[in-house]
């Protein structure tokens, strides 16, 4: 069964927490890269278009003085086609004449290499009619004012003589497309690399995050198969570390409960064996005629039977109380009278052991709706425990106090007290002190007392007295 579970676990790694974390990293990585690529593409396209448009505008502004100088020299745009064909982007920005001189149109041409590759230029006259179009498409057409507004006005002697435009052309469109294509290809490769890196990082982190969970699963499966629970290594202070610490506390509790269970079996066996052995030996002696059936012999057998019955009753009461099935017969009774009865019952035993049992009952009866027999059982267990640990010449104090909504019963003794490391376990089931001697009981009395008090809705605790001894407290609802 364990192998099947482990195989199913291994097969389900990518479909489990590791897979979900890995998928989350992949989705986040892909979405982040996609959004980055989208915004980068849009921003790059926009900025590139602004750059190209600004470049054309600056080129037109740089060439405008030379065309104005040409018009100033010739008085018209006749023959300006040759100038446009010879224009080169490397024309210097300074000077007006570009090496031009008045004279023939040939002498009016700028001093530049012939056949230079240039962008498209459009030159219009003062009325907006195209005089020259290096693209050879719009010559003779009149351009609307909104298009002319994007060009550079040509002014000679304070008079507008035309407009120079550097519109978009195929060459720049191709260059722009090539540039954007390269940018997109780069983004694709960056995206793929980022996605692969995100997957690798996600796989590493997922394995690292789920490693403690895999260890916890393995240890839990061992516990489910009946193996002893072992501690797991805990690192960090996150939620998984908290889970590991909780698991370690659970494992320690299970180990402790297992030890208590083994002690319980040994204690019950011992407690049952002793009275049964006495009963068996006495009955065999009676059958063999060694003992006579005298009232004393029968009384001894009866006491041993009562001891067995009391042990069985304690075990049953504890199991019912812990299962929440203990039936309480609640009625309105005076706790003062209940404690008076128990103190009176234990007084002769205390006197026989030379122990002073002090009880100063309050004037008020202090009534509460409780199961009187169960409260007597709690008081009897605590008084018996106090008598057992109080040496001869010592004393036991019993008191009853009233609070707003609770009544508090205190039973304090002058014994040696309780070791600090034993205080947290004093009410545990079947727990016995390391100093307890064989035959001192099975350790059920205080556990039963706690269960009965909690069944009433109260609480019970113990502390060491400042002077000497232990002090047991338990409360019951008053209203």
mmCIF file of N, CA and C in Angstrom, residues 268-362:
data_model
loop_
_atom_site.group_PDB
_atom_site.id
_atom_site.type_symbol
_atom_site.label_atom_id
_atom_site.label_comp_id
_atom_site.label_asym_id
_atom_site.label_seq_id
_atom_site.Cartn_x
_atom_site.Cartn_y
_atom_site.Cartn_z
ATOM 1 N N UNK A 268 -2.262 -1.159 34.558
ATOM 2 C CA UNK A 268 -3.523 -1.888 34.705
ATOM 3 C C UNK A 268 -3.258 -3.361 35.010
ATOM 4 N N UNK A 269 -2.263 -3.916 34.298
ATOM 5 C CA UNK A 269 -1.928 -5.321 34.572
ATOM 6 C C UNK A 269 -1.496 -5.492 36.026
ATOM 7 N N UNK A 270 -0.680 -4.540 36.496
ATOM 8 C CA UNK A 270 -0.235 -4.647 37.885
ATOM 9 C C UNK A 270 -1.402 -4.480 38.854
ATOM 10 N N UNK A 271 -2.230 -3.436 38.607
ATOM 11 C CA UNK A 271 -3.344 -3.181 39.504
ATOM 12 C C UNK A 271 -4.339 -4.330 39.523
ATOM 13 N N UNK A 272 -4.562 -4.953 38.379
ATOM 14 C CA UNK A 272 -5.497 -6.077 38.332
ATOM 15 C C UNK A 272 -4.873 -7.353 38.898
ATOM 16 N N UNK A 273 -3.562 -7.509 38.647
ATOM 17 C CA UNK A 273 -2.913 -8.756 39.072
ATOM 18 C C UNK A 273 -2.884 -8.895 40.588
ATOM 19 N N UNK A 274 -2.616 -7.776 41.261
ATOM 20 C CA UNK A 274 -2.477 -7.856 42.726
ATOM 21 C C UNK A 274 -3.768 -8.302 43.408
ATOM 22 N N UNK A 275 -4.904 -7.613 43.191
ATOM 23 C CA UNK A 275 -6.134 -8.102 43.867
ATOM 24 C C UNK A 275 -6.582 -9.465 43.350
ATOM 25 N N UNK A 276 -6.382 -9.706 42.070
ATOM 26 C CA UNK A 276 -6.768 -11.020 41.551
ATOM 27 C C UNK A 276 -5.927 -12.130 42.163
ATOM 28 N N UNK A 277 -4.626 -11.839 42.340
ATOM 29 C CA UNK A 277 -3.753 -12.846 42.958
ATOM 30 C C UNK A 277 -4.176 -13.117 44.400
ATOM 31 N N UNK A 278 -4.534 -12.038 45.107
ATOM 32 C CA UNK A 278 -4.976 -12.213 46.501
ATOM 33 C C UNK A 278 -6.274 -13.012 46.546
ATOM 34 N N UNK A 279 -7.224 -12.627 45.697
ATOM 35 C CA UNK A 279 -8.509 -13.337 45.665
ATOM 36 C C UNK A 279 -8.293 -14.801 45.302
ATOM 37 N N UNK A 280 -7.450 -15.062 44.316
ATOM 38 C CA UNK A 280 -7.214 -16.439 43.878
ATOM 39 C C UNK A 280 -6.565 -17.264 44.977
ATOM 40 N N UNK A 281 -5.534 -16.678 45.610
ATOM 41 C CA UNK A 281 -4.850 -17.454 46.660
ATOM 42 C C UNK A 281 -5.771 -17.711 47.843
ATOM 43 N N UNK A 282 -6.581 -16.712 48.223
ATOM 44 C CA UNK A 282 -7.504 -16.905 49.349
ATOM 45 C C UNK A 282 -8.563 -17.946 49.011
ATOM 46 N N UNK A 283 -9.084 -17.904 47.768
ATOM 47 C CA UNK A 283 -10.095 -18.894 47.389
ATOM 48 C C UNK A 283 -9.488 -20.301 47.349
ATOM 49 N N UNK A 284 -8.239 -20.420 46.827
ATOM 50 C CA UNK A 284 -7.602 -21.729 46.802
ATOM 51 C C UNK A 284 -7.372 -22.250 48.223
ATOM 52 N N UNK A 285 -6.996 -21.312 49.108
ATOM 53 C CA UNK A 285 -6.797 -21.721 50.508
ATOM 54 C C UNK A 285 -8.108 -22.171 51.135
ATOM 55 N N UNK A 286 -9.188 -21.463 50.788
ATOM 56 C CA UNK A 286 -10.493 -21.889 51.312
ATOM 57 C C UNK A 286 -10.885 -23.255 50.764
ATOM 58 N N UNK A 287 -10.650 -23.467 49.465
ATOM 59 C CA UNK A 287 -10.998 -24.750 48.872
ATOM 60 C C UNK A 287 -10.149 -25.887 49.435
ATOM 61 N N UNK A 288 -8.888 -25.597 49.747
ATOM 62 C CA UNK A 288 -8.004 -26.644 50.276
ATOM 63 C C UNK A 288 -8.175 -26.843 51.776
ATOM 64 N N UNK A 289 -9.004 -26.008 52.368
ATOM 65 C CA UNK A 289 -9.240 -26.148 53.795
ATOM 66 C C UNK A 289 -8.189 -25.494 54.651
ATOM 67 N N UNK A 290 -7.272 -24.717 54.025
ATOM 68 C CA UNK A 290 -6.232 -24.046 54.814
ATOM 69 C C UNK A 290 -6.851 -22.901 55.598
ATOM 70 N N UNK A 291 -7.724 -22.125 54.923
ATOM 71 C CA UNK A 291 -8.452 -21.054 55.595
ATOM 72 C C UNK A 291 -9.885 -21.504 55.847
ATOM 73 N N UNK A 292 -10.411 -20.989 56.917
ATOM 74 C CA UNK A 292 -11.813 -21.200 57.217
ATOM 75 C C UNK A 292 -12.599 -19.996 56.695
ATOM 76 N N UNK A 293 -13.813 -20.207 56.307
ATOM 77 C CA UNK A 293 -14.680 -19.141 55.790
ATOM 78 C C UNK A 293 -15.176 -18.270 56.926
ATOM 79 N N UNK A 294 -14.236 -17.541 57.532
ATOM 80 C CA UNK A 294 -14.565 -16.653 58.642
ATOM 81 C C UNK A 294 -14.988 -15.293 58.092
ATOM 82 N N UNK A 295 -15.675 -14.480 58.894
ATOM 83 C CA UNK A 295 -16.031 -13.133 58.429
ATOM 84 C C UNK A 295 -14.803 -12.310 58.032
ATOM 85 N N UNK A 296 -13.685 -12.488 58.732
ATOM 86 C CA UNK A 296 -12.485 -11.723 58.385
ATOM 87 C C UNK A 296 -11.963 -12.106 57.001
ATOM 88 N N UNK A 297 -11.931 -13.408 56.715
ATOM 89 C CA UNK A 297 -11.450 -13.859 55.408
ATOM 90 C C UNK A 297 -12.358 -13.367 54.295
ATOM 91 N N UNK A 298 -13.652 -13.471 54.510
ATOM 92 C CA UNK A 298 -14.604 -12.998 53.502
ATOM 93 C C UNK A 298 -14.525 -11.484 53.325
ATOM 94 N N UNK A 299 -14.277 -10.748 54.412
ATOM 95 C CA UNK A 299 -14.136 -9.289 54.321
ATOM 96 C C UNK A 299 -12.907 -8.922 53.490
ATOM 97 N N UNK A 300 -11.805 -9.674 53.650
ATOM 98 C CA UNK A 300 -10.602 -9.411 52.856
ATOM 99 C C UNK A 300 -10.879 -9.631 51.370
ATOM 100 N N UNK A 301 -11.588 -10.734 51.072
ATOM 101 C CA UNK A 301 -11.949 -10.988 49.679
ATOM 102 C C UNK A 301 -12.849 -9.883 49.136
ATOM 103 N N UNK A 302 -13.754 -9.425 49.991
ATOM 104 C CA UNK A 302 -14.666 -8.363 49.572
ATOM 105 C C UNK A 302 -13.907 -7.065 49.286
ATOM 106 N N UNK A 303 -12.899 -6.734 50.104
ATOM 107 C CA UNK A 303 -12.101 -5.524 49.880
ATOM 108 C C UNK A 303 -11.348 -5.602 48.551
ATOM 109 N N UNK A 304 -10.779 -6.765 48.249
ATOM 110 C CA UNK A 304 -10.063 -6.916 46.986
ATOM 111 C C UNK A 304 -11.020 -6.790 45.792
ATOM 112 N N UNK A 305 -12.229 -7.325 45.941
ATOM 113 C CA UNK A 305 -13.227 -7.199 44.873
ATOM 114 C C UNK A 305 -13.636 -5.741 44.685
ATOM 115 N N UNK A 306 -13.758 -5.011 45.821
ATOM 116 C CA UNK A 306 -14.085 -3.588 45.729
ATOM 117 C C UNK A 306 -12.968 -2.812 45.034
ATOM 118 N N UNK A 307 -11.705 -3.185 45.281
ATOM 119 C CA UNK A 307 -10.584 -2.523 44.628
ATOM 120 C C UNK A 307 -10.644 -2.723 43.114
ATOM 121 N N UNK A 308 -10.945 -3.964 42.700
ATOM 122 C CA UNK A 308 -11.102 -4.233 41.265
ATOM 123 C C UNK A 308 -12.255 -3.438 40.674
ATOM 124 N N UNK A 309 -13.350 -3.396 41.387
ATOM 125 C CA UNK A 309 -14.521 -2.680 40.900
ATOM 126 C C UNK A 309 -14.240 -1.188 40.786
ATOM 127 N N UNK A 310 -13.508 -0.627 41.775
ATOM 128 C CA UNK A 310 -13.204 0.797 41.744
ATOM 129 C C UNK A 310 -12.289 1.131 40.561
ATOM 130 N N UNK A 311 -11.303 0.275 40.300
ATOM 131 C CA UNK A 311 -10.407 0.507 39.173
ATOM 132 C C UNK A 311 -11.168 0.481 37.853
ATOM 133 N N UNK A 312 -12.071 -0.495 37.731
ATOM 134 C CA UNK A 312 -12.861 -0.599 36.497
ATOM 135 C C UNK A 312 -13.785 0.605 36.360
ATOM 136 N N UNK A 313 -14.371 1.036 37.455
ATOM 137 C CA UNK A 313 -15.254 2.211 37.416
ATOM 138 C C UNK A 313 -14.471 3.469 37.020
ATOM 139 N N UNK A 314 -13.243 3.591 37.550
ATOM 140 C CA UNK A 314 -12.419 4.757 37.185
ATOM 141 C C UNK A 314 -12.120 4.768 35.692
ATOM 142 N N UNK A 315 -11.754 3.612 35.165
ATOM 143 C CA UNK A 315 -11.450 3.527 33.738
ATOM 144 C C UNK A 315 -12.682 3.870 32.896
ATOM 145 N N UNK A 316 -13.826 3.387 33.312
ATOM 146 C CA UNK A 316 -15.049 3.665 32.565
ATOM 147 C C UNK A 316 -15.416 5.142 32.647
ATOM 148 N N UNK A 317 -15.309 5.737 33.843
ATOM 149 C CA UNK A 317 -15.645 7.157 34.001
ATOM 150 C C UNK A 317 -14.712 8.020 33.161
ATOM 151 N N UNK A 318 -13.436 7.685 33.148
ATOM 152 C CA UNK A 318 -12.489 8.468 32.365
ATOM 153 C C UNK A 318 -12.787 8.365 30.875
ATOM 154 N N UNK A 319 -13.062 7.170 30.400
ATOM 155 C CA UNK A 319 -13.339 6.997 28.976
ATOM 156 C C UNK A 319 -14.614 7.727 28.569
ATOM 157 N N UNK A 320 -15.655 7.683 29.421
ATOM 158 C CA UNK A 320 -16.896 8.387 29.111
ATOM 159 C C UNK A 320 -16.692 9.900 29.105
ATOM 160 N N UNK A 321 -15.933 10.392 30.086
ATOM 161 C CA UNK A 321 -15.710 11.835 30.177
ATOM 162 C C UNK A 321 -14.919 12.337 28.976
ATOM 163 N N UNK A 322 -13.887 11.616 28.574
ATOM 164 C CA UNK A 322 -13.068 12.059 27.440
ATOM 165 C C UNK A 322 -13.821 11.928 26.127
ATOM 166 N N UNK A 323 -14.796 11.006 26.060
ATOM 167 C CA UNK A 323 -15.595 10.856 24.853
ATOM 168 C C UNK A 323 -16.787 11.809 24.838
ATOM 169 N N UNK A 324 -16.961 12.606 25.894
ATOM 170 C CA UNK A 324 -18.076 13.536 25.970
ATOM 171 C C UNK A 324 -19.415 12.849 26.175
ATOM 172 N N UNK A 325 -19.409 11.641 26.712
ATOM 173 C CA UNK A 325 -20.642 10.869 26.890
ATOM 174 C C UNK A 325 -21.012 10.692 28.363
ATOM 175 N N UNK A 326 -20.293 11.397 29.220
ATOM 176 C CA UNK A 326 -20.590 11.267 30.640
ATOM 177 C C UNK A 326 -21.883 12.011 30.969
ATOM 178 N N UNK A 327 -22.825 11.314 31.547
ATOM 179 C CA UNK A 327 -24.116 11.909 31.908
ATOM 180 C C UNK A 327 -24.036 12.519 33.301
ATOM 181 N N UNK A 328 -24.305 13.820 33.387
ATOM 182 C CA UNK A 328 -24.282 14.521 34.668
ATOM 183 C C UNK A 328 -25.704 14.708 35.178
ATOM 184 N N UNK A 329 -25.933 14.369 36.417
ATOM 185 C CA UNK A 329 -27.239 14.569 37.045
ATOM 186 C C UNK A 329 -27.190 15.883 37.825
ATOM 187 N N UNK A 330 -27.407 16.966 37.104
ATOM 188 C CA UNK A 330 -27.287 18.287 37.715
ATOM 189 C C UNK A 330 -28.489 18.596 38.604
ATOM 190 N N UNK A 331 -28.170 19.221 39.711
ATOM 191 C CA UNK A 331 -29.208 19.702 40.624
ATOM 192 C C UNK A 331 -28.626 20.829 41.460
ATOM 193 N N UNK A 332 -29.499 21.633 42.014
ATOM 194 C CA UNK A 332 -29.049 22.770 42.806
ATOM 195 C C UNK A 332 -28.651 22.270 44.193
ATOM 196 N N UNK A 333 -27.352 22.337 44.488
ATOM 197 C CA UNK A 333 -26.853 21.844 45.779
ATOM 198 C C UNK A 333 -25.930 22.885 46.380
ATOM 199 N N UNK A 334 -25.679 22.741 47.665
ATOM 200 C CA UNK A 334 -24.769 23.623 48.382
ATOM 201 C C UNK A 334 -23.372 23.012 48.340
ATOM 202 N N UNK A 335 -22.443 23.710 47.740
ATOM 203 C CA UNK A 335 -21.067 23.211 47.695
ATOM 204 C C UNK A 335 -20.456 23.200 49.095
ATOM 205 N N UNK A 336 -20.886 24.094 49.930
ATOM 206 C CA UNK A 336 -20.398 24.078 51.318
ATOM 207 C C UNK A 336 -20.745 22.744 51.972
ATOM 208 N N UNK A 337 -21.970 22.258 51.775
ATOM 209 C CA UNK A 337 -22.375 20.996 52.385
ATOM 210 C C UNK A 337 -21.660 19.811 51.737
ATOM 211 N N UNK A 338 -21.437 19.883 50.404
ATOM 212 C CA UNK A 338 -20.737 18.795 49.722
ATOM 213 C C UNK A 338 -19.319 18.654 50.259
ATOM 214 N N UNK A 339 -18.607 19.774 50.416
ATOM 215 C CA UNK A 339 -17.242 19.713 50.921
ATOM 216 C C UNK A 339 -17.212 19.302 52.396
ATOM 217 N N UNK A 340 -18.186 19.757 53.157
ATOM 218 C CA UNK A 340 -18.253 19.360 54.571
ATOM 219 C C UNK A 340 -18.361 17.850 54.691
ATOM 220 N N UNK A 341 -19.178 17.232 53.839
ATOM 221 C CA UNK A 341 -19.336 15.781 53.863
ATOM 222 C C UNK A 341 -18.019 15.079 53.560
ATOM 223 N N UNK A 342 -17.297 15.532 52.548
ATOM 224 C CA UNK A 342 -16.045 14.887 52.168
ATOM 225 C C UNK A 342 -14.968 15.095 53.233
ATOM 226 N N UNK A 343 -14.886 16.286 53.790
ATOM 227 C CA UNK A 343 -13.901 16.526 54.848
ATOM 228 C C UNK A 343 -14.197 15.640 56.044
ATOM 229 N N UNK A 344 -15.457 15.480 56.397
ATOM 230 C CA UNK A 344 -15.842 14.615 57.507
ATOM 231 C C UNK A 344 -15.445 13.166 57.221
ATOM 232 N N UNK A 345 -15.596 12.741 55.954
ATOM 233 C CA UNK A 345 -15.243 11.371 55.579
ATOM 234 C C UNK A 345 -13.743 11.131 55.718
ATOM 235 N N UNK A 346 -12.915 12.090 55.337
ATOM 236 C CA UNK A 346 -11.458 11.908 55.353
ATOM 237 C C UNK A 346 -10.831 12.274 56.693
ATOM 238 N N UNK A 347 -11.582 12.879 57.581
ATOM 239 C CA UNK A 347 -11.022 13.314 58.871
ATOM 240 C C UNK A 347 -10.414 12.164 59.671
ATOM 241 N N UNK A 348 -11.102 11.015 59.807
ATOM 242 C CA UNK A 348 -10.488 9.911 60.573
ATOM 243 C C UNK A 348 -9.181 9.412 59.955
ATOM 244 N N UNK A 349 -9.116 9.336 58.646
ATOM 245 C CA UNK A 349 -7.902 8.872 57.990
ATOM 246 C C UNK A 349 -6.766 9.874 58.216
ATOM 247 N N UNK A 350 -7.090 11.160 58.140
ATOM 248 C CA UNK A 350 -6.068 12.173 58.395
ATOM 249 C C UNK A 350 -5.581 12.088 59.841
ATOM 250 N N UNK A 351 -6.483 11.910 60.759
ATOM 251 C CA UNK A 351 -6.093 11.807 62.172
ATOM 252 C C UNK A 351 -5.216 10.579 62.410
ATOM 253 N N UNK A 352 -5.534 9.468 61.729
ATOM 254 C CA UNK A 352 -4.732 8.255 61.900
ATOM 255 C C UNK A 352 -3.307 8.464 61.399
ATOM 256 N N UNK A 353 -3.126 9.340 60.456
ATOM 257 C CA UNK A 353 -1.782 9.615 59.922
ATOM 258 C C UNK A 353 -1.151 10.837 60.570
ATOM 259 N N UNK A 354 -1.784 11.342 61.593
ATOM 260 C CA UNK A 354 -1.291 12.494 62.339
ATOM 261 C C UNK A 354 -1.151 13.713 61.420
ATOM 262 N N UNK A 355 -2.171 13.926 60.597
ATOM 263 C CA UNK A 355 -2.234 15.061 59.688
ATOM 264 C C UNK A 355 -3.430 15.908 60.087
ATOM 265 N N UNK A 356 -3.231 17.208 60.177
ATOM 266 C CA UNK A 356 -4.300 18.123 60.554
ATOM 267 C C UNK A 356 -5.081 18.539 59.305
ATOM 268 N N UNK A 357 -6.376 18.252 59.273
ATOM 269 C CA UNK A 357 -7.247 18.580 58.149
ATOM 270 C C UNK A 357 -8.125 19.764 58.559
ATOM 271 N N UNK A 358 -7.846 20.930 57.978
ATOM 272 C CA UNK A 358 -8.538 22.163 58.352
ATOM 273 C C UNK A 358 -9.572 22.530 57.310
ATOM 274 N N UNK A 359 -10.766 22.851 57.772
ATOM 275 C CA UNK A 359 -11.863 23.259 56.901
ATOM 276 C C UNK A 359 -12.686 24.315 57.624
ATOM 277 N N UNK A 360 -12.711 25.507 57.049
ATOM 278 C CA UNK A 360 -13.469 26.608 57.625
ATOM 279 C C UNK A 360 -14.599 26.947 56.670
ATOM 280 N N UNK A 361 -15.757 26.311 56.835
ATOM 281 C CA UNK A 361 -16.856 26.499 55.880
ATOM 282 C C UNK A 361 -17.379 27.928 55.922
ATOM 283 N N UNK A 362 -17.760 28.483 54.766
ATOM 284 C CA UNK A 362 -18.320 29.838 54.721
ATOM 285 C C UNK A 362 -19.732 29.862 55.285
#
